[in-house]
mmCIF file of C-alpha atoms in Angstrom:
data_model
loop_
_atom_site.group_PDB
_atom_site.id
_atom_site.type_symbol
_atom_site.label_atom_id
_atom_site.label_comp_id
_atom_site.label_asym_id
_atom_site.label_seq_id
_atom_site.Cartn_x
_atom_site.Cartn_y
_atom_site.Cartn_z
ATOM 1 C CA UNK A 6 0.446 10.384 -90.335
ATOM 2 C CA UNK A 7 2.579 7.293 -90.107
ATOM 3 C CA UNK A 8 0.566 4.731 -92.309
ATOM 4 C CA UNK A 9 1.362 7.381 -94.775
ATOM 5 C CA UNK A 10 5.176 7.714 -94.157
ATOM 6 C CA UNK A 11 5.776 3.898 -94.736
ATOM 7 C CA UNK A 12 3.711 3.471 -97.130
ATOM 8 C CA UNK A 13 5.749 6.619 -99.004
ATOM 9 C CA UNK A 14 8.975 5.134 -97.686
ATOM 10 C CA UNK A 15 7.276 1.398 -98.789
ATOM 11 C CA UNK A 16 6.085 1.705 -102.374
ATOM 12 C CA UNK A 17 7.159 5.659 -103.064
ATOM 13 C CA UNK A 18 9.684 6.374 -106.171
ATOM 14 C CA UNK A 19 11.750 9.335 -106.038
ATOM 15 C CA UNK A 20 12.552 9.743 -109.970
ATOM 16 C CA UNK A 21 14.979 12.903 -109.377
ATOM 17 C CA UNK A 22 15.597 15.239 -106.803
ATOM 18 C CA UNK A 23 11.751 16.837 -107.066
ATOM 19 C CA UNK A 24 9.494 14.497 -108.433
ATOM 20 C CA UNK A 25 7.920 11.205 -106.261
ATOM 21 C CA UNK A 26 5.894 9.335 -107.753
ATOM 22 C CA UNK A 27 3.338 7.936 -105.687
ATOM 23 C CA UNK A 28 0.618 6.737 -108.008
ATOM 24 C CA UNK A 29 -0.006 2.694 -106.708
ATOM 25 C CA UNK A 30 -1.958 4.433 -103.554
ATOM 26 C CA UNK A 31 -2.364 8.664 -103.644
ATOM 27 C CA UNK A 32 -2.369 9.023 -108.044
ATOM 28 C CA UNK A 33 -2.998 6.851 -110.114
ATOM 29 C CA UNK A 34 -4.557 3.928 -107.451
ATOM 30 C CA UNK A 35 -5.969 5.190 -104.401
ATOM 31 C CA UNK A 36 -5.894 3.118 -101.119
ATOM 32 C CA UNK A 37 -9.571 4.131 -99.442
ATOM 33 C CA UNK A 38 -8.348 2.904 -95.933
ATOM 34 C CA UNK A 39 -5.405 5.458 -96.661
ATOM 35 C CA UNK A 40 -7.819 8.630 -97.625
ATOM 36 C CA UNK A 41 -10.544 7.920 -95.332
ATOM 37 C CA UNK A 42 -7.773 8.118 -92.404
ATOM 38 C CA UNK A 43 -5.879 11.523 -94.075
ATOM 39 C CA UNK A 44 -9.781 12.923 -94.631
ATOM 40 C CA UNK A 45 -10.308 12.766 -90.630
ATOM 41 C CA UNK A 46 -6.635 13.784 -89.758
ATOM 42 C CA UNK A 47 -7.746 17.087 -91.626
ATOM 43 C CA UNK A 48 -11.018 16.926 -89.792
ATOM 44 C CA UNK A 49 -9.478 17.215 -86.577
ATOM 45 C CA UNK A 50 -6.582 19.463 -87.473
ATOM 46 C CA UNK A 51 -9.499 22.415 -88.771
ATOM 47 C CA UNK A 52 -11.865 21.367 -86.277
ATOM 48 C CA UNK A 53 -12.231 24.848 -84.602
ATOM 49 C CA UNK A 54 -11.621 26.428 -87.784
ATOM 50 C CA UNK A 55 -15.585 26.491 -88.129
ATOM 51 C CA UNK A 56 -15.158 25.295 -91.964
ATOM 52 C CA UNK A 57 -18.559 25.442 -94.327
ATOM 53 C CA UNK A 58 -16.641 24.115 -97.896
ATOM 54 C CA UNK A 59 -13.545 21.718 -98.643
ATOM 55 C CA UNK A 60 -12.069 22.904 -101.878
ATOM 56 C CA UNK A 61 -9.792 20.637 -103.988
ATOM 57 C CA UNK A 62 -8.368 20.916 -107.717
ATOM 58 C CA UNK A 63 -9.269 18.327 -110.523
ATOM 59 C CA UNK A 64 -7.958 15.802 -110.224
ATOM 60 C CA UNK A 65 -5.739 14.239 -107.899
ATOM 61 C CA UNK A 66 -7.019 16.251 -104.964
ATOM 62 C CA UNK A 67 -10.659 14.665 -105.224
ATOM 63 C CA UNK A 68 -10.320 11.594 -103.472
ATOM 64 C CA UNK A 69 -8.580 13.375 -100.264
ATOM 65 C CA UNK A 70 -10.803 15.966 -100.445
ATOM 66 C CA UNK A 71 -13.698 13.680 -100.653
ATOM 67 C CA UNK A 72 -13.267 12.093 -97.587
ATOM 68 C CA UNK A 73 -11.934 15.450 -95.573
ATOM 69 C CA UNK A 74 -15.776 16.775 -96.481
ATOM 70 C CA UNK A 75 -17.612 13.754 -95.158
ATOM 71 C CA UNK A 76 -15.748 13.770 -92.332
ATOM 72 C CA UNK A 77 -16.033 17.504 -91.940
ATOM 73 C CA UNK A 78 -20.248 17.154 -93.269
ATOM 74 C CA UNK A 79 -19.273 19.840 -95.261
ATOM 75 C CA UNK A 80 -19.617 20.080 -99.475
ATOM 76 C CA UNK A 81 -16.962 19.844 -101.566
ATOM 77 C CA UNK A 82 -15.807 22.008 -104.464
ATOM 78 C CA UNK A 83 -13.838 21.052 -107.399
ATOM 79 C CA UNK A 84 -11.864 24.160 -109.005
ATOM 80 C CA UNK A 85 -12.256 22.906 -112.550
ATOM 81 C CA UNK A 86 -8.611 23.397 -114.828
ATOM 82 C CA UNK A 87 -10.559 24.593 -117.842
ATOM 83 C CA UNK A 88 -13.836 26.469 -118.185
ATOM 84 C CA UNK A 89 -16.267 23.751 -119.340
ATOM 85 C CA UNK A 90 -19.258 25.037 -121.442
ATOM 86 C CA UNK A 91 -21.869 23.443 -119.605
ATOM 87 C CA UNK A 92 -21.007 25.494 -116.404
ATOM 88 C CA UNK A 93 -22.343 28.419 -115.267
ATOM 89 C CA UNK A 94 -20.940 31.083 -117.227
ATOM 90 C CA UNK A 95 -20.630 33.098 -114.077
ATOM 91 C CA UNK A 96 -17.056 31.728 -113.266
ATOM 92 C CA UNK A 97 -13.798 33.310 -111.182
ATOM 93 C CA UNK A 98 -10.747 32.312 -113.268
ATOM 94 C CA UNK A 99 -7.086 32.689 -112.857
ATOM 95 C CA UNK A 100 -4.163 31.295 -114.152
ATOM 96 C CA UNK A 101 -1.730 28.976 -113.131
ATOM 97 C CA UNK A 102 1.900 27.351 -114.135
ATOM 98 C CA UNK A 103 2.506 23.995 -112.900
ATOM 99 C CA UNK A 104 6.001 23.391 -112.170
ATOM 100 C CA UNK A 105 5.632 19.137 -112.238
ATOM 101 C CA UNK A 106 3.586 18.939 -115.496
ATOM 102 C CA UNK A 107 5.519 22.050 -116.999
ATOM 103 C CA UNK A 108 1.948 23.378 -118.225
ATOM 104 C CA UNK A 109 -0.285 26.332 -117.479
ATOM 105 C CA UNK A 110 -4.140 26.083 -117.010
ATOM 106 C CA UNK A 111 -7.066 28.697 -116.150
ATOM 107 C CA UNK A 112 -8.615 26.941 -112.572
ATOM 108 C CA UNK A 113 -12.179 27.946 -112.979
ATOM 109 C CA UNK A 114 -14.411 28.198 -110.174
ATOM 110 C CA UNK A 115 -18.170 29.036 -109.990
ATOM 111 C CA UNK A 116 -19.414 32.071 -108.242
ATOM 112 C CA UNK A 117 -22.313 30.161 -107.002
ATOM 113 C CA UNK A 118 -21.057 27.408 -104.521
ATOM 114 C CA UNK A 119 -18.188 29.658 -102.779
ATOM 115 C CA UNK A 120 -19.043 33.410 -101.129
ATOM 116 C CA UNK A 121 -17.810 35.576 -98.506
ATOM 117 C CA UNK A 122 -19.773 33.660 -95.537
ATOM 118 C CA UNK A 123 -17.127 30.804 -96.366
ATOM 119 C CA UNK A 124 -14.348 29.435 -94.565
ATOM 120 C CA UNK A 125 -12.871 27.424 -97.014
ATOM 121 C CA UNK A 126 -10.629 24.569 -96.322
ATOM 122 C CA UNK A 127 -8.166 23.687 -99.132
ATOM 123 C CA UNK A 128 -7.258 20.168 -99.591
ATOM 124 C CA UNK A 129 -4.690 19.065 -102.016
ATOM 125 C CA UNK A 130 -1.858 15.973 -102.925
ATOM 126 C CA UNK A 131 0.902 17.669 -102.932
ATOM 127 C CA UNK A 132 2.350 21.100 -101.715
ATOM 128 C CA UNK A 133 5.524 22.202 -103.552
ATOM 129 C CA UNK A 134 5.786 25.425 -105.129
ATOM 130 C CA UNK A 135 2.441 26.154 -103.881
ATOM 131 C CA UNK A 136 1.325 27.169 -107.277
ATOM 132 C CA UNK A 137 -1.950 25.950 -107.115
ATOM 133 C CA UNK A 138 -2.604 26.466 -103.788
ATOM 134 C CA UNK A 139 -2.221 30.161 -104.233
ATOM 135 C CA UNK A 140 -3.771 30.011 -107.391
ATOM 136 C CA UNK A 141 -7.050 28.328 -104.834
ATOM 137 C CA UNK A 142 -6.062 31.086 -102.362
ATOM 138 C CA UNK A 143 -6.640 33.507 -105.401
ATOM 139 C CA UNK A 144 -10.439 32.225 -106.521
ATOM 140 C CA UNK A 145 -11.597 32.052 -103.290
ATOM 141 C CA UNK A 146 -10.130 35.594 -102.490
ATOM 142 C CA UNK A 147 -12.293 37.047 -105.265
ATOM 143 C CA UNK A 148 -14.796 35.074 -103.648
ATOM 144 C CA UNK A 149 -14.061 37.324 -100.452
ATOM 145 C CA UNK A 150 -13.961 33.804 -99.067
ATOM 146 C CA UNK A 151 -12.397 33.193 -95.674
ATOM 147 C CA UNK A 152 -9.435 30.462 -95.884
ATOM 148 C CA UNK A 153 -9.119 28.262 -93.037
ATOM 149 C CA UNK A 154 -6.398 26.514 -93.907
ATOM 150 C CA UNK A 155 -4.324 24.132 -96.421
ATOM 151 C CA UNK A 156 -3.882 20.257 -96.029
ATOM 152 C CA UNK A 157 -2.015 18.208 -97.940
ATOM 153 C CA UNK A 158 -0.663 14.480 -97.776
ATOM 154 C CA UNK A 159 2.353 15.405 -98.859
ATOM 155 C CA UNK A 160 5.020 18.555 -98.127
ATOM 156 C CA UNK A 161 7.836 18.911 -100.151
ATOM 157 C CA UNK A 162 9.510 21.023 -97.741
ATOM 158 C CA UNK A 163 12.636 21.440 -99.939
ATOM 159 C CA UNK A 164 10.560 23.457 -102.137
ATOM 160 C CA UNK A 165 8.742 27.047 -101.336
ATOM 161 C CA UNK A 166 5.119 26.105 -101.079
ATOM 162 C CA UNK A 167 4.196 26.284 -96.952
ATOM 163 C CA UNK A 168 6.876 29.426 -96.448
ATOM 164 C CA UNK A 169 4.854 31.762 -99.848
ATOM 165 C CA UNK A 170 1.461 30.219 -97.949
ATOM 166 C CA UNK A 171 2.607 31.089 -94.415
ATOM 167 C CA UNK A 172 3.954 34.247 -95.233
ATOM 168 C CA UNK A 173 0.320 34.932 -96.513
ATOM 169 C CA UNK A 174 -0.337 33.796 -92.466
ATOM 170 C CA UNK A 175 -2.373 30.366 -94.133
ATOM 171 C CA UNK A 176 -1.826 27.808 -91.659
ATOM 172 C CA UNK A 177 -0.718 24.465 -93.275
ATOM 173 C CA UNK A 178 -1.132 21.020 -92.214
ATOM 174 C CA UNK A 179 1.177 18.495 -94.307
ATOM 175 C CA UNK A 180 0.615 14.505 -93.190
ATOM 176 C CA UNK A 181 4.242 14.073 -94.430
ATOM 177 C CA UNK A 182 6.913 16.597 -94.965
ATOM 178 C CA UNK A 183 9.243 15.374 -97.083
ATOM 179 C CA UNK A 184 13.085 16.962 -96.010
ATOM 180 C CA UNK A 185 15.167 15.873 -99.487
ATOM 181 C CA UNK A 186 14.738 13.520 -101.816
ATOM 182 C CA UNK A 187 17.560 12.259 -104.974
ATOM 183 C CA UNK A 188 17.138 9.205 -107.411
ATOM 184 C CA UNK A 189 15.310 6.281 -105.515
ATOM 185 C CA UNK A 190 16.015 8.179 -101.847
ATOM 186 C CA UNK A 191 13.772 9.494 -99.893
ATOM 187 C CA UNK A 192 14.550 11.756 -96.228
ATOM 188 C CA UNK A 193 11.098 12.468 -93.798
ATOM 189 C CA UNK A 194 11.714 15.491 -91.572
ATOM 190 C CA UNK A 195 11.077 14.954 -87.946
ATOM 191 C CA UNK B 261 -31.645 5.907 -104.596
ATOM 192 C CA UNK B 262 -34.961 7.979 -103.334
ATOM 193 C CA UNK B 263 -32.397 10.834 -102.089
ATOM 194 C CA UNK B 264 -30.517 11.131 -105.324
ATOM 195 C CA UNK B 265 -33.917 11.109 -107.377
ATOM 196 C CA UNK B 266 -35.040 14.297 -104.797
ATOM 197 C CA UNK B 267 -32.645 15.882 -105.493
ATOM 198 C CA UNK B 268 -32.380 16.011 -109.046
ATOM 199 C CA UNK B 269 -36.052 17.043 -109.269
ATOM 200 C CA UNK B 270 -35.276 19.740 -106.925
ATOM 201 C CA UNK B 271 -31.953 20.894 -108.460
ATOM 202 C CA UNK B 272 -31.068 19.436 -111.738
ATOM 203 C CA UNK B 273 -31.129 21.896 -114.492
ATOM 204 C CA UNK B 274 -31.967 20.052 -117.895
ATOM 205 C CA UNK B 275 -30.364 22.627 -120.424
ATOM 206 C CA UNK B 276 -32.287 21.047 -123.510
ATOM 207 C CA UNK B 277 -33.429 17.765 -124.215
ATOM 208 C CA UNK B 278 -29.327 16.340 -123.605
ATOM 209 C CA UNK B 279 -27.739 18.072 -121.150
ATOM 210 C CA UNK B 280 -28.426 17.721 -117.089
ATOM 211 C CA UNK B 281 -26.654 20.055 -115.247
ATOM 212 C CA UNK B 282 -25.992 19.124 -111.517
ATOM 213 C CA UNK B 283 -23.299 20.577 -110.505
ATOM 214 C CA UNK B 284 -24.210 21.704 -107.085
ATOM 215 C CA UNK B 285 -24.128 18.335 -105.570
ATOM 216 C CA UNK B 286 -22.258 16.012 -108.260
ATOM 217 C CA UNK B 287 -20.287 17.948 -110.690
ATOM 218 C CA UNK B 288 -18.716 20.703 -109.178
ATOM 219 C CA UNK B 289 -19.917 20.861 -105.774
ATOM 220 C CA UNK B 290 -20.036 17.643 -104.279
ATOM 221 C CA UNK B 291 -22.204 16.449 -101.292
ATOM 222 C CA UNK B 292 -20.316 14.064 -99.203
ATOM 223 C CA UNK B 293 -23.331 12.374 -97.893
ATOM 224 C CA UNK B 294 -25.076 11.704 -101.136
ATOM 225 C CA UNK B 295 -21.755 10.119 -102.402
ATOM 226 C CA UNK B 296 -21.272 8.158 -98.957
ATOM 227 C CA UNK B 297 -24.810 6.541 -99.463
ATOM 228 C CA UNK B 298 -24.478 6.077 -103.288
ATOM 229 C CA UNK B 299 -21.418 4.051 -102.127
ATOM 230 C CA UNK B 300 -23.027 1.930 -100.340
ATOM 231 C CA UNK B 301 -25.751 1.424 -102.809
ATOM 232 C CA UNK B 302 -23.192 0.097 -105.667
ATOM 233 C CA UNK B 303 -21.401 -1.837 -102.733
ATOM 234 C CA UNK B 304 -24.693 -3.914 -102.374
ATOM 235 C CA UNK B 305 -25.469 -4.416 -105.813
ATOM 236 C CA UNK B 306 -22.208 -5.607 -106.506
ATOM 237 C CA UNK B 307 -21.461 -7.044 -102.970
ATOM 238 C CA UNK B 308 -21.491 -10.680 -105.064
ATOM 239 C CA UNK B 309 -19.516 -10.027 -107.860
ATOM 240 C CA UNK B 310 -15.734 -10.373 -106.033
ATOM 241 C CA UNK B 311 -14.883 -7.011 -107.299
ATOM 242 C CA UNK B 312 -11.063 -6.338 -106.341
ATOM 243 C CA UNK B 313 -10.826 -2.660 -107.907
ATOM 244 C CA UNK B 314 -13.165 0.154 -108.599
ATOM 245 C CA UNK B 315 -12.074 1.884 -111.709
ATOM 246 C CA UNK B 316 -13.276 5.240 -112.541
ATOM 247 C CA UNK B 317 -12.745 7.946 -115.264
ATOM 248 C CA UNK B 318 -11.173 11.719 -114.456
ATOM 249 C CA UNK B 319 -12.503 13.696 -113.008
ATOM 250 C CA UNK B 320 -16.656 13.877 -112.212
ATOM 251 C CA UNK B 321 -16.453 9.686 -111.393
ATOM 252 C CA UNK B 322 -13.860 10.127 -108.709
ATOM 253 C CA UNK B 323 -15.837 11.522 -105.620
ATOM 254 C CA UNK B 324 -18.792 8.346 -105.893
ATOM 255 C CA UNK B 325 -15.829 5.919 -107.061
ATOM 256 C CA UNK B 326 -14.201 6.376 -104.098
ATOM 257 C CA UNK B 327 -17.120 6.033 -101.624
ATOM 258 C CA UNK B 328 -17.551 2.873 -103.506
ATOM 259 C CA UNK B 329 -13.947 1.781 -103.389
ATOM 260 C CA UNK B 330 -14.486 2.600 -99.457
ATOM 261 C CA UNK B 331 -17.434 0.562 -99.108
ATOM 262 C CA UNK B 332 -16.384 -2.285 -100.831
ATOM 263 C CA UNK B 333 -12.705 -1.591 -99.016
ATOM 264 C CA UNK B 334 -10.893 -2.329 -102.369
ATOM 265 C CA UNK B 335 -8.249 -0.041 -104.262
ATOM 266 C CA UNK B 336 -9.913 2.614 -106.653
ATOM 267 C CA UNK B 337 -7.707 2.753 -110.238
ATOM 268 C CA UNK B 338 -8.399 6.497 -112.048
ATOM 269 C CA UNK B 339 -8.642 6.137 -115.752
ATOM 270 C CA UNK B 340 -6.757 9.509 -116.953
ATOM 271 C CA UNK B 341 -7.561 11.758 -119.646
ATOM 272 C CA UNK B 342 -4.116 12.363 -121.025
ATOM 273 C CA UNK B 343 -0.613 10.374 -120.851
ATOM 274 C CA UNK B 344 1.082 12.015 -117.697
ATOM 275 C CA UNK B 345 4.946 12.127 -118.249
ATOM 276 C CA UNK B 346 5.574 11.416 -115.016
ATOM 277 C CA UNK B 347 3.811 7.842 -114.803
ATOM 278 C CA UNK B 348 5.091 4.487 -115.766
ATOM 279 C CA UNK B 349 5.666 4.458 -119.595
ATOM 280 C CA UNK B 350 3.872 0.629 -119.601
ATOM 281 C CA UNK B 351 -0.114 2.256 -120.679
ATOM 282 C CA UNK B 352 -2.592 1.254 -122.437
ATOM 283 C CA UNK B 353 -4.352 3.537 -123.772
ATOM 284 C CA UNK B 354 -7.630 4.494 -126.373
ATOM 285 C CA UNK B 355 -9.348 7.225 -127.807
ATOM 286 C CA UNK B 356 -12.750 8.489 -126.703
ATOM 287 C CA UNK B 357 -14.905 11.077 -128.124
ATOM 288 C CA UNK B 358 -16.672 12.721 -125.981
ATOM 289 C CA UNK B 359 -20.716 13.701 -127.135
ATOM 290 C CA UNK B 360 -21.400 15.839 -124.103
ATOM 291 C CA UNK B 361 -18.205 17.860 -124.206
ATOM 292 C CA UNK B 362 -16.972 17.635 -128.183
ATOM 293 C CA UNK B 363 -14.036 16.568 -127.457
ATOM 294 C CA UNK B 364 -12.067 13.392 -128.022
ATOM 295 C CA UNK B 365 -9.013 12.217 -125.396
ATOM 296 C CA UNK B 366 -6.863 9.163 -124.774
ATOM 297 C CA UNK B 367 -7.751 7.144 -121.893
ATOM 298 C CA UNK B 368 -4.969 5.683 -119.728
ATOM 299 C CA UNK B 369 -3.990 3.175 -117.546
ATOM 300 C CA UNK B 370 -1.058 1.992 -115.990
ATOM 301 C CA UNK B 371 -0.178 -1.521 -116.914
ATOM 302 C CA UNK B 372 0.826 -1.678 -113.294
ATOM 303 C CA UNK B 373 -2.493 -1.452 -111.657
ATOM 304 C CA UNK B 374 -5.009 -4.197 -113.533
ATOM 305 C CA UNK B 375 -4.296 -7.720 -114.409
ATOM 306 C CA UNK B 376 -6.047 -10.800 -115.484
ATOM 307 C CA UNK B 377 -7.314 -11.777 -112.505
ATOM 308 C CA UNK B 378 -9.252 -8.099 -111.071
ATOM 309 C CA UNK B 379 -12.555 -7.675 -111.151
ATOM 310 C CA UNK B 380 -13.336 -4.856 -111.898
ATOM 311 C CA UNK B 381 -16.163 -2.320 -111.313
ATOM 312 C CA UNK B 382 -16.472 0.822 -113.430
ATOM 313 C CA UNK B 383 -18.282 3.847 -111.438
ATOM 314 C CA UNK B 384 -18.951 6.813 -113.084
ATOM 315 C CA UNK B 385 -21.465 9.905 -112.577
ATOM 316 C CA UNK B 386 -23.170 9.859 -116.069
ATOM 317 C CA UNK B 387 -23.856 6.710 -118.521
ATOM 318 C CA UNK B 388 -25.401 8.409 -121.895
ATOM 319 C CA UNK B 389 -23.915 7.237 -125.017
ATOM 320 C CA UNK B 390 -21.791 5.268 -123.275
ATOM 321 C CA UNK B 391 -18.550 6.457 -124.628
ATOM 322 C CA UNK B 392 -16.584 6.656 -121.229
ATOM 323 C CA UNK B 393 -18.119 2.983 -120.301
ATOM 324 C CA UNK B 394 -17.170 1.687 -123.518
ATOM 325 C CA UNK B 395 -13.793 2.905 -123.631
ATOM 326 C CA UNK B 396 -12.888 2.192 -120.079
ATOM 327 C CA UNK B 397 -13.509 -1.576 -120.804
ATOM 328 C CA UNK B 398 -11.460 -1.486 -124.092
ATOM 329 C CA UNK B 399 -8.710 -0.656 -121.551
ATOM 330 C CA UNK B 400 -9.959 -3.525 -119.172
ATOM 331 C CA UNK B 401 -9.934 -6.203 -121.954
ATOM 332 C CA UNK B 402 -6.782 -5.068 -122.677
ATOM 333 C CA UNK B 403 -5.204 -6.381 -119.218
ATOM 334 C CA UNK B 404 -7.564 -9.174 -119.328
ATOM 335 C CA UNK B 405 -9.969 -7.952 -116.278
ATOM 336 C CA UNK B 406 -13.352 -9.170 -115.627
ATOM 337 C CA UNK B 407 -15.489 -6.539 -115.748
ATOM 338 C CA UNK B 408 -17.626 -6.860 -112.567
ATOM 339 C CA UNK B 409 -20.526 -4.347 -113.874
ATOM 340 C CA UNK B 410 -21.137 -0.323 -114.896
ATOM 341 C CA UNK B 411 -22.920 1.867 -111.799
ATOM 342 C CA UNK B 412 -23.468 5.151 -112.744
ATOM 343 C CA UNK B 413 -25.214 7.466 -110.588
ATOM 344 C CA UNK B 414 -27.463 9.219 -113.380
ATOM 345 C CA UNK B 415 -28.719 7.088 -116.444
ATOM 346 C CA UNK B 416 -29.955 9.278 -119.283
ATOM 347 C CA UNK B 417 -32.192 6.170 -120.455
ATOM 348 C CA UNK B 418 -32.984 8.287 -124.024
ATOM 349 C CA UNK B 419 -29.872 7.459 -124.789
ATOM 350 C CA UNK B 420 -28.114 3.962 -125.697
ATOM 351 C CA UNK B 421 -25.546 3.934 -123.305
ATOM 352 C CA UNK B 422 -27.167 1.147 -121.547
ATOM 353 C CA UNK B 423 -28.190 -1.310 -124.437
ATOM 354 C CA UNK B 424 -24.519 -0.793 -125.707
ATOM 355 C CA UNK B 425 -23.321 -2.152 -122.156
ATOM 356 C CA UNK B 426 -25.784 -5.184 -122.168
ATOM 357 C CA UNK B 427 -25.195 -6.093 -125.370
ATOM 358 C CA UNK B 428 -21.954 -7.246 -123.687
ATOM 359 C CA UNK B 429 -23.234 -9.220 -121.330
ATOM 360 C CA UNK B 430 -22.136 -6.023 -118.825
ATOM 361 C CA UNK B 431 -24.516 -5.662 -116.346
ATOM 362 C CA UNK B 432 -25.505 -1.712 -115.362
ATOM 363 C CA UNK B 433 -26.391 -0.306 -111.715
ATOM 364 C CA UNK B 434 -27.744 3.224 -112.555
ATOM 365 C CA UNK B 435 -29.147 4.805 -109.421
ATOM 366 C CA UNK B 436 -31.548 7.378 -111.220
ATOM 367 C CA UNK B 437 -32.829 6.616 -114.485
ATOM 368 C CA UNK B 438 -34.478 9.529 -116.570
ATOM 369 C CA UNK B 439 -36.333 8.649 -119.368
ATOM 370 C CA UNK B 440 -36.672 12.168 -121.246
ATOM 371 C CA UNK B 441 -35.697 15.712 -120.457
ATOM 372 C CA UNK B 442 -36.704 19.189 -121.774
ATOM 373 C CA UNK B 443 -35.602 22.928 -121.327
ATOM 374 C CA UNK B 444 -36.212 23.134 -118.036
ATOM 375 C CA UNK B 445 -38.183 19.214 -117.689
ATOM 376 C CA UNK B 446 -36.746 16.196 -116.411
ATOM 377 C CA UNK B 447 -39.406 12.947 -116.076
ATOM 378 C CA UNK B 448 -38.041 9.678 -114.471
ATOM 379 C CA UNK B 449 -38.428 6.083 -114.943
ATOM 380 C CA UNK B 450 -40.588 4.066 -112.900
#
């Protein structure tokens, strides 16, 4: 998506060798021309992928995900990082380490919005490690759900994430891929 | 907002006389076109106010804040629930307890994102006791913002969110109003 490569290129801060900090339009602010567009690049990508739900993790996953649904006319489903104790106590849990935040969280899903008539589209920021991805991939699995696929806005494609997700034959659609990165550089791939 | 009201009569769960529980189509599962239309709806009751952001709080505000932000084609800013170590060290920042969840957190914002001259409208998907609202305009004052108004999609009207609010002079958009729940009872206003 090139609106999102110069804008990443633009206003994006590489603060080390892994971590960009994008938070004046994907994190922290989010540009709505920006995730409306990304929402129907997904959209089109998993058209014939025959998706019913768009699943996302709290909390920087929403907005994306938000838009990929209304463009897709499909709900959306927020996997939850802690069990909350208004939900429905009938909840698919697993664990998960997060490399960026250096933390580890039960994602929490209930067993009443995803089941095995599903093809569930996951929508996310970023995809580095792919831990939370395959901790999605993991939920929906107990779900019996069937995954259509894996967008993000942004591929760190110096780290693991798409090959552990491909390798699980998940097809993945990154808007950027991002080839290298060191202290305020940044290298696209293509 | 006739379609919102329908569909917490047909599909809100009031726990006991405090807590709604609609999480399949706001909290958890989220239906895109009931956000796209409550959008709209704060976009038009604000449409006067010169609002340049739509703030929100993590993570049950984000999915109608950003349908709003779309609408009104202005950046959304997302309060967060936690200093992240990875975002500019210039916050501000305040406690809020939490009545619904018994918790308290510190509410964050990046200096970066808000300054004197933003107007600002705060969407969120519950106003009760008005913690959240409160606390998100602590935040506000503190960069100097105007606030623009409060639009919440549900109002629990029992409670004093709102008069807290207009006691401020802060005036609230709340697309369903209830006016008293039971186990398993929810009456509207109007």
């Amino acid at each position: 998506m090139e609106s999102l490569k110069k804008r990443i290129l633009a206003e994006g801060q590489a603060i080390d060798a892994d971590i960009l900090k994008v938070d004046g339009f994907i994190n922290h602010q989010v540009d709505p021309v920006l995730m409306t567009e990304a929402g129907k690049e997904f959209a089109n990508f998993f058209a014939d992928k025959g998706v019913t739900k768009v699943v996302t993790i709290e909390s920087s996953g929403i907005a994306p995900a938000m838009m990929t649904a209304a463009a897709l006319n499909v709900p959306m489903v927020i996997l939850k990082k802690q069990p909350s104790k208004k939900l429905n106590p009938k909840l698919y849990q697993t664990e998960i380490s997060s490399f960026t935040k250096e933390i580890s969280y039960e994602l929490t899903m209930s067993q009443e919005f995803i089941g095995e008539n599903d093809h569930v589209l996951i929508i996310d920021d970023f995809l580095a490690n792919g831990e939370a991805a395959t901790g999605a991939i993991r939920l929906l699995r107990f779900a019996h759900a069937t995954i259509a696929g894996v967008g993000v806005l942004i591929e760190k494609s110096f780290q693991p994430g798409r090959k552990k997700l491909e390798e699980q034959g998940i097809e993945v659609c990154s808007l950027v891929r991002i080839a290298k990165m060191e202290t305020n550089h940044i290298e696209l791939m293509d």
